[in-house]
Tab-separated table of C-alpha atoms in Angstrom:
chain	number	residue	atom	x	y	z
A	148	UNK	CA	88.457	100.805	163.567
A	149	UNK	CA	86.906	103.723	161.587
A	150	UNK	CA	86.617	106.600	163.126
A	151	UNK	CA	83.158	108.836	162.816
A	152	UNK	CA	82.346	111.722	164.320
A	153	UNK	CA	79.254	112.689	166.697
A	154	UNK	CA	75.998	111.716	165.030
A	155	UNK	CA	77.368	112.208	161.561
A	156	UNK	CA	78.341	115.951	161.703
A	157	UNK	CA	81.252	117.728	161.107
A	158	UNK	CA	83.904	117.877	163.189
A	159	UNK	CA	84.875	121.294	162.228
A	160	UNK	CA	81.968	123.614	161.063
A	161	UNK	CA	82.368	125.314	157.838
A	162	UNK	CA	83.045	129.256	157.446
A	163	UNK	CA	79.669	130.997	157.137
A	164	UNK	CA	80.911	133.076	154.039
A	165	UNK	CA	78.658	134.857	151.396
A	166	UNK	CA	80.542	136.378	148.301
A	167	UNK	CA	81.150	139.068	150.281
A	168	UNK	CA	84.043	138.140	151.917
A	169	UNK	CA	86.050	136.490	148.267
A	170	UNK	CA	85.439	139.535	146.855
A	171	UNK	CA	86.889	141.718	150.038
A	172	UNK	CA	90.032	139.391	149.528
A	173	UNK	CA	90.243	139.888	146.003
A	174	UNK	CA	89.770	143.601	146.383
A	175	UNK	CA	91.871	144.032	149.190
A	176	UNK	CA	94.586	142.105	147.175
A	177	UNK	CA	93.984	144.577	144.313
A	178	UNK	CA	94.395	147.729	146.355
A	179	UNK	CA	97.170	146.855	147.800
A	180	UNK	CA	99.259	145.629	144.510
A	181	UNK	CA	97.905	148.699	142.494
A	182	UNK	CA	99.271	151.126	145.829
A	183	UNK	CA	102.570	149.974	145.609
A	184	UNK	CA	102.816	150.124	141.883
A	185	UNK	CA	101.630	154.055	142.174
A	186	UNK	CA	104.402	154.284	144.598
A	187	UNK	CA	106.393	153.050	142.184
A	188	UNK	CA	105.528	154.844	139.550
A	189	UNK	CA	105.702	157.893	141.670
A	190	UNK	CA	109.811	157.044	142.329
A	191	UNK	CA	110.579	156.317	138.949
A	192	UNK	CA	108.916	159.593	137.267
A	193	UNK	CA	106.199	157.196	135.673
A	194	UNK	CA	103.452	159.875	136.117
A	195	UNK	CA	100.273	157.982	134.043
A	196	UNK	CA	100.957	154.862	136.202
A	197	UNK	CA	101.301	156.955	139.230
A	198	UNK	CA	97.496	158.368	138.562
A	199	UNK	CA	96.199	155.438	137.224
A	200	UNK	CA	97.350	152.809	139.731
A	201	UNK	CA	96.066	155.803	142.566
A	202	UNK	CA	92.569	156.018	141.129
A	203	UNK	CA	92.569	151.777	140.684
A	204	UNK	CA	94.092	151.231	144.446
A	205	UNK	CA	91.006	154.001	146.066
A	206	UNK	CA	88.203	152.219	144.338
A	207	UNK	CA	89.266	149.181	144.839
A	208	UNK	CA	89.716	150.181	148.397
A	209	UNK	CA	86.042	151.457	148.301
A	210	UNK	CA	84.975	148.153	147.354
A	211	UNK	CA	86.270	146.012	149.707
A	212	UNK	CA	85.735	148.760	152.482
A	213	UNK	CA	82.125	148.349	151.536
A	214	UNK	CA	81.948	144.332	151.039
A	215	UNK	CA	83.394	143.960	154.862
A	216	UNK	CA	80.785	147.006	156.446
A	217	UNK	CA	78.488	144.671	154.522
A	218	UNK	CA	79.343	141.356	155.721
A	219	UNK	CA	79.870	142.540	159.326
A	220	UNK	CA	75.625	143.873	159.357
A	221	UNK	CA	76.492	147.260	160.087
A	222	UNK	CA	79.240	150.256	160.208
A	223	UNK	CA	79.585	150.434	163.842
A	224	UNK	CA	81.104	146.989	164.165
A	225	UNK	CA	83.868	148.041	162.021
A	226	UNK	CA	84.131	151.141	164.120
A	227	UNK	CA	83.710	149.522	167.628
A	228	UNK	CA	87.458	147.611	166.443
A	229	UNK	CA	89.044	150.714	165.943
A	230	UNK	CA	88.682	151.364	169.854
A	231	UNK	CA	91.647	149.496	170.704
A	232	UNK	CA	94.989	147.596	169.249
A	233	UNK	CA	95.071	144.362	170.311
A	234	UNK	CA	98.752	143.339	169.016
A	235	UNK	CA	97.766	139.231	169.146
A	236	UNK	CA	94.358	139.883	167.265
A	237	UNK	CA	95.054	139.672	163.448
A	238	UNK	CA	91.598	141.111	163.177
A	239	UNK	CA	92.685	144.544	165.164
A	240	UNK	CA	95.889	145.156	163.261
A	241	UNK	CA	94.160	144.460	160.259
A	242	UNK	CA	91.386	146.917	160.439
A	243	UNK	CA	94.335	149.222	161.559
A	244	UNK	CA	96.207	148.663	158.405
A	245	UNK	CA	93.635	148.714	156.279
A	246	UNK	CA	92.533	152.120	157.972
A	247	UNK	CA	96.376	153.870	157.604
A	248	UNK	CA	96.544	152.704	153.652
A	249	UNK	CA	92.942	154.020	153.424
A	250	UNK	CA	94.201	157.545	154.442
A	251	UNK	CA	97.474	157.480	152.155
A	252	UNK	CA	95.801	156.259	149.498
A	253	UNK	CA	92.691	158.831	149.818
A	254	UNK	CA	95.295	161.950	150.234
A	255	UNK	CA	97.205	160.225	146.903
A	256	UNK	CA	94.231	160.067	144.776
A	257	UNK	CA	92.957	163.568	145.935
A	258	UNK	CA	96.520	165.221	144.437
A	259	UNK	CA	95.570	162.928	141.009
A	260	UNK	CA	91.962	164.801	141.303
A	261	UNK	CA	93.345	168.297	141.833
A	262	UNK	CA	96.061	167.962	138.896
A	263	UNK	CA	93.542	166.710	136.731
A	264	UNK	CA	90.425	169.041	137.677
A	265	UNK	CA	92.503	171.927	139.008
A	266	UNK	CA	93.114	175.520	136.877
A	267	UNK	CA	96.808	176.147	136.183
A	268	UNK	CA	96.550	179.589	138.854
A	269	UNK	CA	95.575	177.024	141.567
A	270	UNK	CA	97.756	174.508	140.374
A	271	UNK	CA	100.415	177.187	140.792
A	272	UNK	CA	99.075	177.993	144.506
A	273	UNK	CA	98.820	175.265	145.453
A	274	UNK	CA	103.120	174.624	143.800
A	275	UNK	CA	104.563	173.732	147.317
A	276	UNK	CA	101.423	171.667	148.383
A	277	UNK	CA	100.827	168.822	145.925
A	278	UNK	CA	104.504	167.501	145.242
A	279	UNK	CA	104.809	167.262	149.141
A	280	UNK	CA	101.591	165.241	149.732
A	281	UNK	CA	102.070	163.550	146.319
A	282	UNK	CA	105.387	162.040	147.863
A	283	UNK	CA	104.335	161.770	151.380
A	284	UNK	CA	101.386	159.734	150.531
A	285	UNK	CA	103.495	157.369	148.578
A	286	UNK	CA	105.940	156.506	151.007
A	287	UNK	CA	102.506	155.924	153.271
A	288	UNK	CA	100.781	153.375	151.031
A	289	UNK	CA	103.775	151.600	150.050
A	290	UNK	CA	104.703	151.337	153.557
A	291	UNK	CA	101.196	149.512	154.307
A	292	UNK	CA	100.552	148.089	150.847
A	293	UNK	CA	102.561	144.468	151.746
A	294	UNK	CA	101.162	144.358	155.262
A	295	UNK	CA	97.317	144.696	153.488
A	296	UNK	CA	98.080	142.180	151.203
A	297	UNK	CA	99.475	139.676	153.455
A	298	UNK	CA	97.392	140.108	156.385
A	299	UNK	CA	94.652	138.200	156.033
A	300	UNK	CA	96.487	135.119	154.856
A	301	UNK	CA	97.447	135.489	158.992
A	302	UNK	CA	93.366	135.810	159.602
A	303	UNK	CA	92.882	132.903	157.730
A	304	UNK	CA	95.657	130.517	159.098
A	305	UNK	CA	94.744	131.625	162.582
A	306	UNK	CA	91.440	129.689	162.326
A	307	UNK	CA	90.618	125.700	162.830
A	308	UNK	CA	90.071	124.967	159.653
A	309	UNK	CA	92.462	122.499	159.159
A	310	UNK	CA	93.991	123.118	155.946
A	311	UNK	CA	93.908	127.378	156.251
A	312	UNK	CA	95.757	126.332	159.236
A	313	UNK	CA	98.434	124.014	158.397
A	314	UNK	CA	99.283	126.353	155.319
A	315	UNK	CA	100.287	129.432	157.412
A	316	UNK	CA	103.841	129.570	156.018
A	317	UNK	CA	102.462	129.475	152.366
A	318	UNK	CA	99.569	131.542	152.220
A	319	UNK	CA	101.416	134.686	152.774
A	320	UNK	CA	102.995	134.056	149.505
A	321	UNK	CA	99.655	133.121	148.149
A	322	UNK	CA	98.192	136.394	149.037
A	323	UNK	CA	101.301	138.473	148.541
A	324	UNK	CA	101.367	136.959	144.731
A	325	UNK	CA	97.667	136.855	144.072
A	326	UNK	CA	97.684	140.874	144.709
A	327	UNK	CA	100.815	141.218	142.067
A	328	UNK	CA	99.451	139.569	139.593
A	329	UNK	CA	95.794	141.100	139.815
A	330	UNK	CA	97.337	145.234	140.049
A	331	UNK	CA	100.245	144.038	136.869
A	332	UNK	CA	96.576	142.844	134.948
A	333	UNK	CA	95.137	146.093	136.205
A	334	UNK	CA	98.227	148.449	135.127
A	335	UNK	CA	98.284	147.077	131.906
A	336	UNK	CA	94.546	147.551	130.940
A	337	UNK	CA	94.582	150.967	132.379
A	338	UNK	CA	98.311	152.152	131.043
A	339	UNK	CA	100.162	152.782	127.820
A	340	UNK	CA	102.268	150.175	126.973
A	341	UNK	CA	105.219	152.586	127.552
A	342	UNK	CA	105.254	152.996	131.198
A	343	UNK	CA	103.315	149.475	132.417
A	344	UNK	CA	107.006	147.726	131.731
A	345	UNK	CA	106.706	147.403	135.968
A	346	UNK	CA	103.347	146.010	135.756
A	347	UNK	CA	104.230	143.242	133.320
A	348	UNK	CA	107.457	142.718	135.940
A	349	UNK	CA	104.894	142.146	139.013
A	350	UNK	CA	102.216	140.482	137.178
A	351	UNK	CA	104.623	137.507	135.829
A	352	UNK	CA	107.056	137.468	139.069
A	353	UNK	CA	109.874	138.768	136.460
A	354	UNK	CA	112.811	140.935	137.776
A	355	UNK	CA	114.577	141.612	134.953
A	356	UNK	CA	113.396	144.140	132.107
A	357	UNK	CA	115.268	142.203	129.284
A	358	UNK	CA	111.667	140.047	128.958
A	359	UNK	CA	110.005	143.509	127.730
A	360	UNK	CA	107.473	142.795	124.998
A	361	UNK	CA	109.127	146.555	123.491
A	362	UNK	CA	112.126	145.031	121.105
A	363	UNK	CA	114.009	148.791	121.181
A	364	UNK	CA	113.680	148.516	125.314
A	365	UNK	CA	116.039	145.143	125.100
A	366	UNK	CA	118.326	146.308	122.608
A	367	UNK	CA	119.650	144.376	119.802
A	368	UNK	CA	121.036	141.538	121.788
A	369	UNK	CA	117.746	140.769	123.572
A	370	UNK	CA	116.733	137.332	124.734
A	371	UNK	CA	114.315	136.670	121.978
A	372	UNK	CA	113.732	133.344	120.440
A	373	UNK	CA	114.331	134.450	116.968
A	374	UNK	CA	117.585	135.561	117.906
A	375	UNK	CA	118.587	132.784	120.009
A	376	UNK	CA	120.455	131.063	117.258
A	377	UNK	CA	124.015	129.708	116.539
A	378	UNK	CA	126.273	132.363	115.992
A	379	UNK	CA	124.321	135.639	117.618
A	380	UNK	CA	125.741	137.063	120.281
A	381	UNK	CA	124.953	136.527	123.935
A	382	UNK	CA	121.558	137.657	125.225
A	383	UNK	CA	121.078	140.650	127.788
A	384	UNK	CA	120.455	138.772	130.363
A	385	UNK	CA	123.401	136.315	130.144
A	386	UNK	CA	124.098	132.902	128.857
A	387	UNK	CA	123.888	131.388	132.480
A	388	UNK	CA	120.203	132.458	132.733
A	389	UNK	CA	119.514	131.355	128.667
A	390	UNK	CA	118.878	128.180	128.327
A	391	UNK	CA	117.681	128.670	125.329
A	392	UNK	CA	120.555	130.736	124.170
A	393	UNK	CA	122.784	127.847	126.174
A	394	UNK	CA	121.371	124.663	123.890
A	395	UNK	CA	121.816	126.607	120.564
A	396	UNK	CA	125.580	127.034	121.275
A	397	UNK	CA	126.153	123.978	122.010
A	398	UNK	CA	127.362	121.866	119.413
């Protein structure tokens, strides 16, 4: 028996996407990665990746703000789903999360603006101002930079295409990673090499710093190859997590 469906169509009709929507995901992904890396930055005293991933994560925000008003036919739409939170609607808390990292993200790259535009008397008005909305906007994105990024793997999975559907463990991963790896590529076009060291981190999944490109950042016992040889001493990051290091001891 061979099973065909009714009068040769498909069983499941296709999603009726334009390039609107990839590049929504993609920028959605980007804003997302780049807003925690500003928050980040922000932390850790890392002030050019701080601005820099700000001004990235706002205009990529922009973009895929614009994309989605674009694929939905027109702004009200996107405002007529603000009018209510519908918790079991991935769409709803979506547009809500997206709307709360907007406004963190907007207030974070206005105190970028005013540092960079601002005279020094205003600067020093406005003393008690910026640092306060320079951290609370931080705290903001970060909070809804990993719920962005993962949220519409849930919009996808929750849909009958078959394979979007049977994937819903994985493609929050997928989505997650996918949004590292594109704000580490944009950090490290858009920073110095001496304050992207996070960026190269999240764009290769690495934890440890001890894979720094920057020889005087590993020290002299780094885990290079050229000094993975019989006889030097152990690398920085261990001889458990060298294998490298672990075959040229051996005898």
């Amino acid at each position: 028996m061979e099973f065909e469906s009714y009068y040769g169509r498909n069983i499941v009709k296709p999603a009726p996407w334009k390039a609107e929507i990839p590049a929504y995901l993609f920028l959605g992904g980007l804003a997302a990665g780049t807003g925690l890396l500003a928050s980040g930055g922000e932390m850790t005293g890392r002030a050019e990746l701080q601005r820099n991933a700000r001004l990235v994560s706002l205009a990529a925000l922009s973009g895929s703000t614009a994309v989605l008003v674009k694929d939905l036919g027109k702004p009200s739409r996107f405002l007529n789903m603000m009018r209510t939170v519908k918790l079991t609607s991935p769409m709803s808390i979506g547009t809500w999360i997206l709307t709360g990292f907007g406004g963190f993200t907007g207030i974070a790259a206005a105190t970028e603006v005013a540092k960079m535009v601002l005279p020094r008397p205003a600067k020093a008005e406005l003393a008690f101002i910026l640092p306060a909305a320079t951290r609370v906007s931080s705290w903001g994105a970060g909070a809804f930079a990993a719920p962005l990024a993962a949220y519409t793997a849930v919009l996808l999975s929750d849909t009958a295409t078959p394979t979007w559907h049977e994937a819903y463990r994985q493609l929050p991963f997928v989505f997650v990673g996918s949004a590292l790896a594109a704000s580490g590529g944009a950090a490290m076009i858009t920073t110095s090499v001496d304050e992207c060291g996070p960026a190269r981190n999240v764009a290769v999944g690495e934890q440890s710093s001890t894979w720094s490109p920057t020889p005087s950042w590993s020290g002299t016992s780094a885990c290079w190859p050229s000094r993975c040889t019989r006889g030097a001493p152990a690398p920085t990051c261990g001889p458990r997590r060298c294998s490298r290091w672990r075959a040229r001891r051996s005898p």
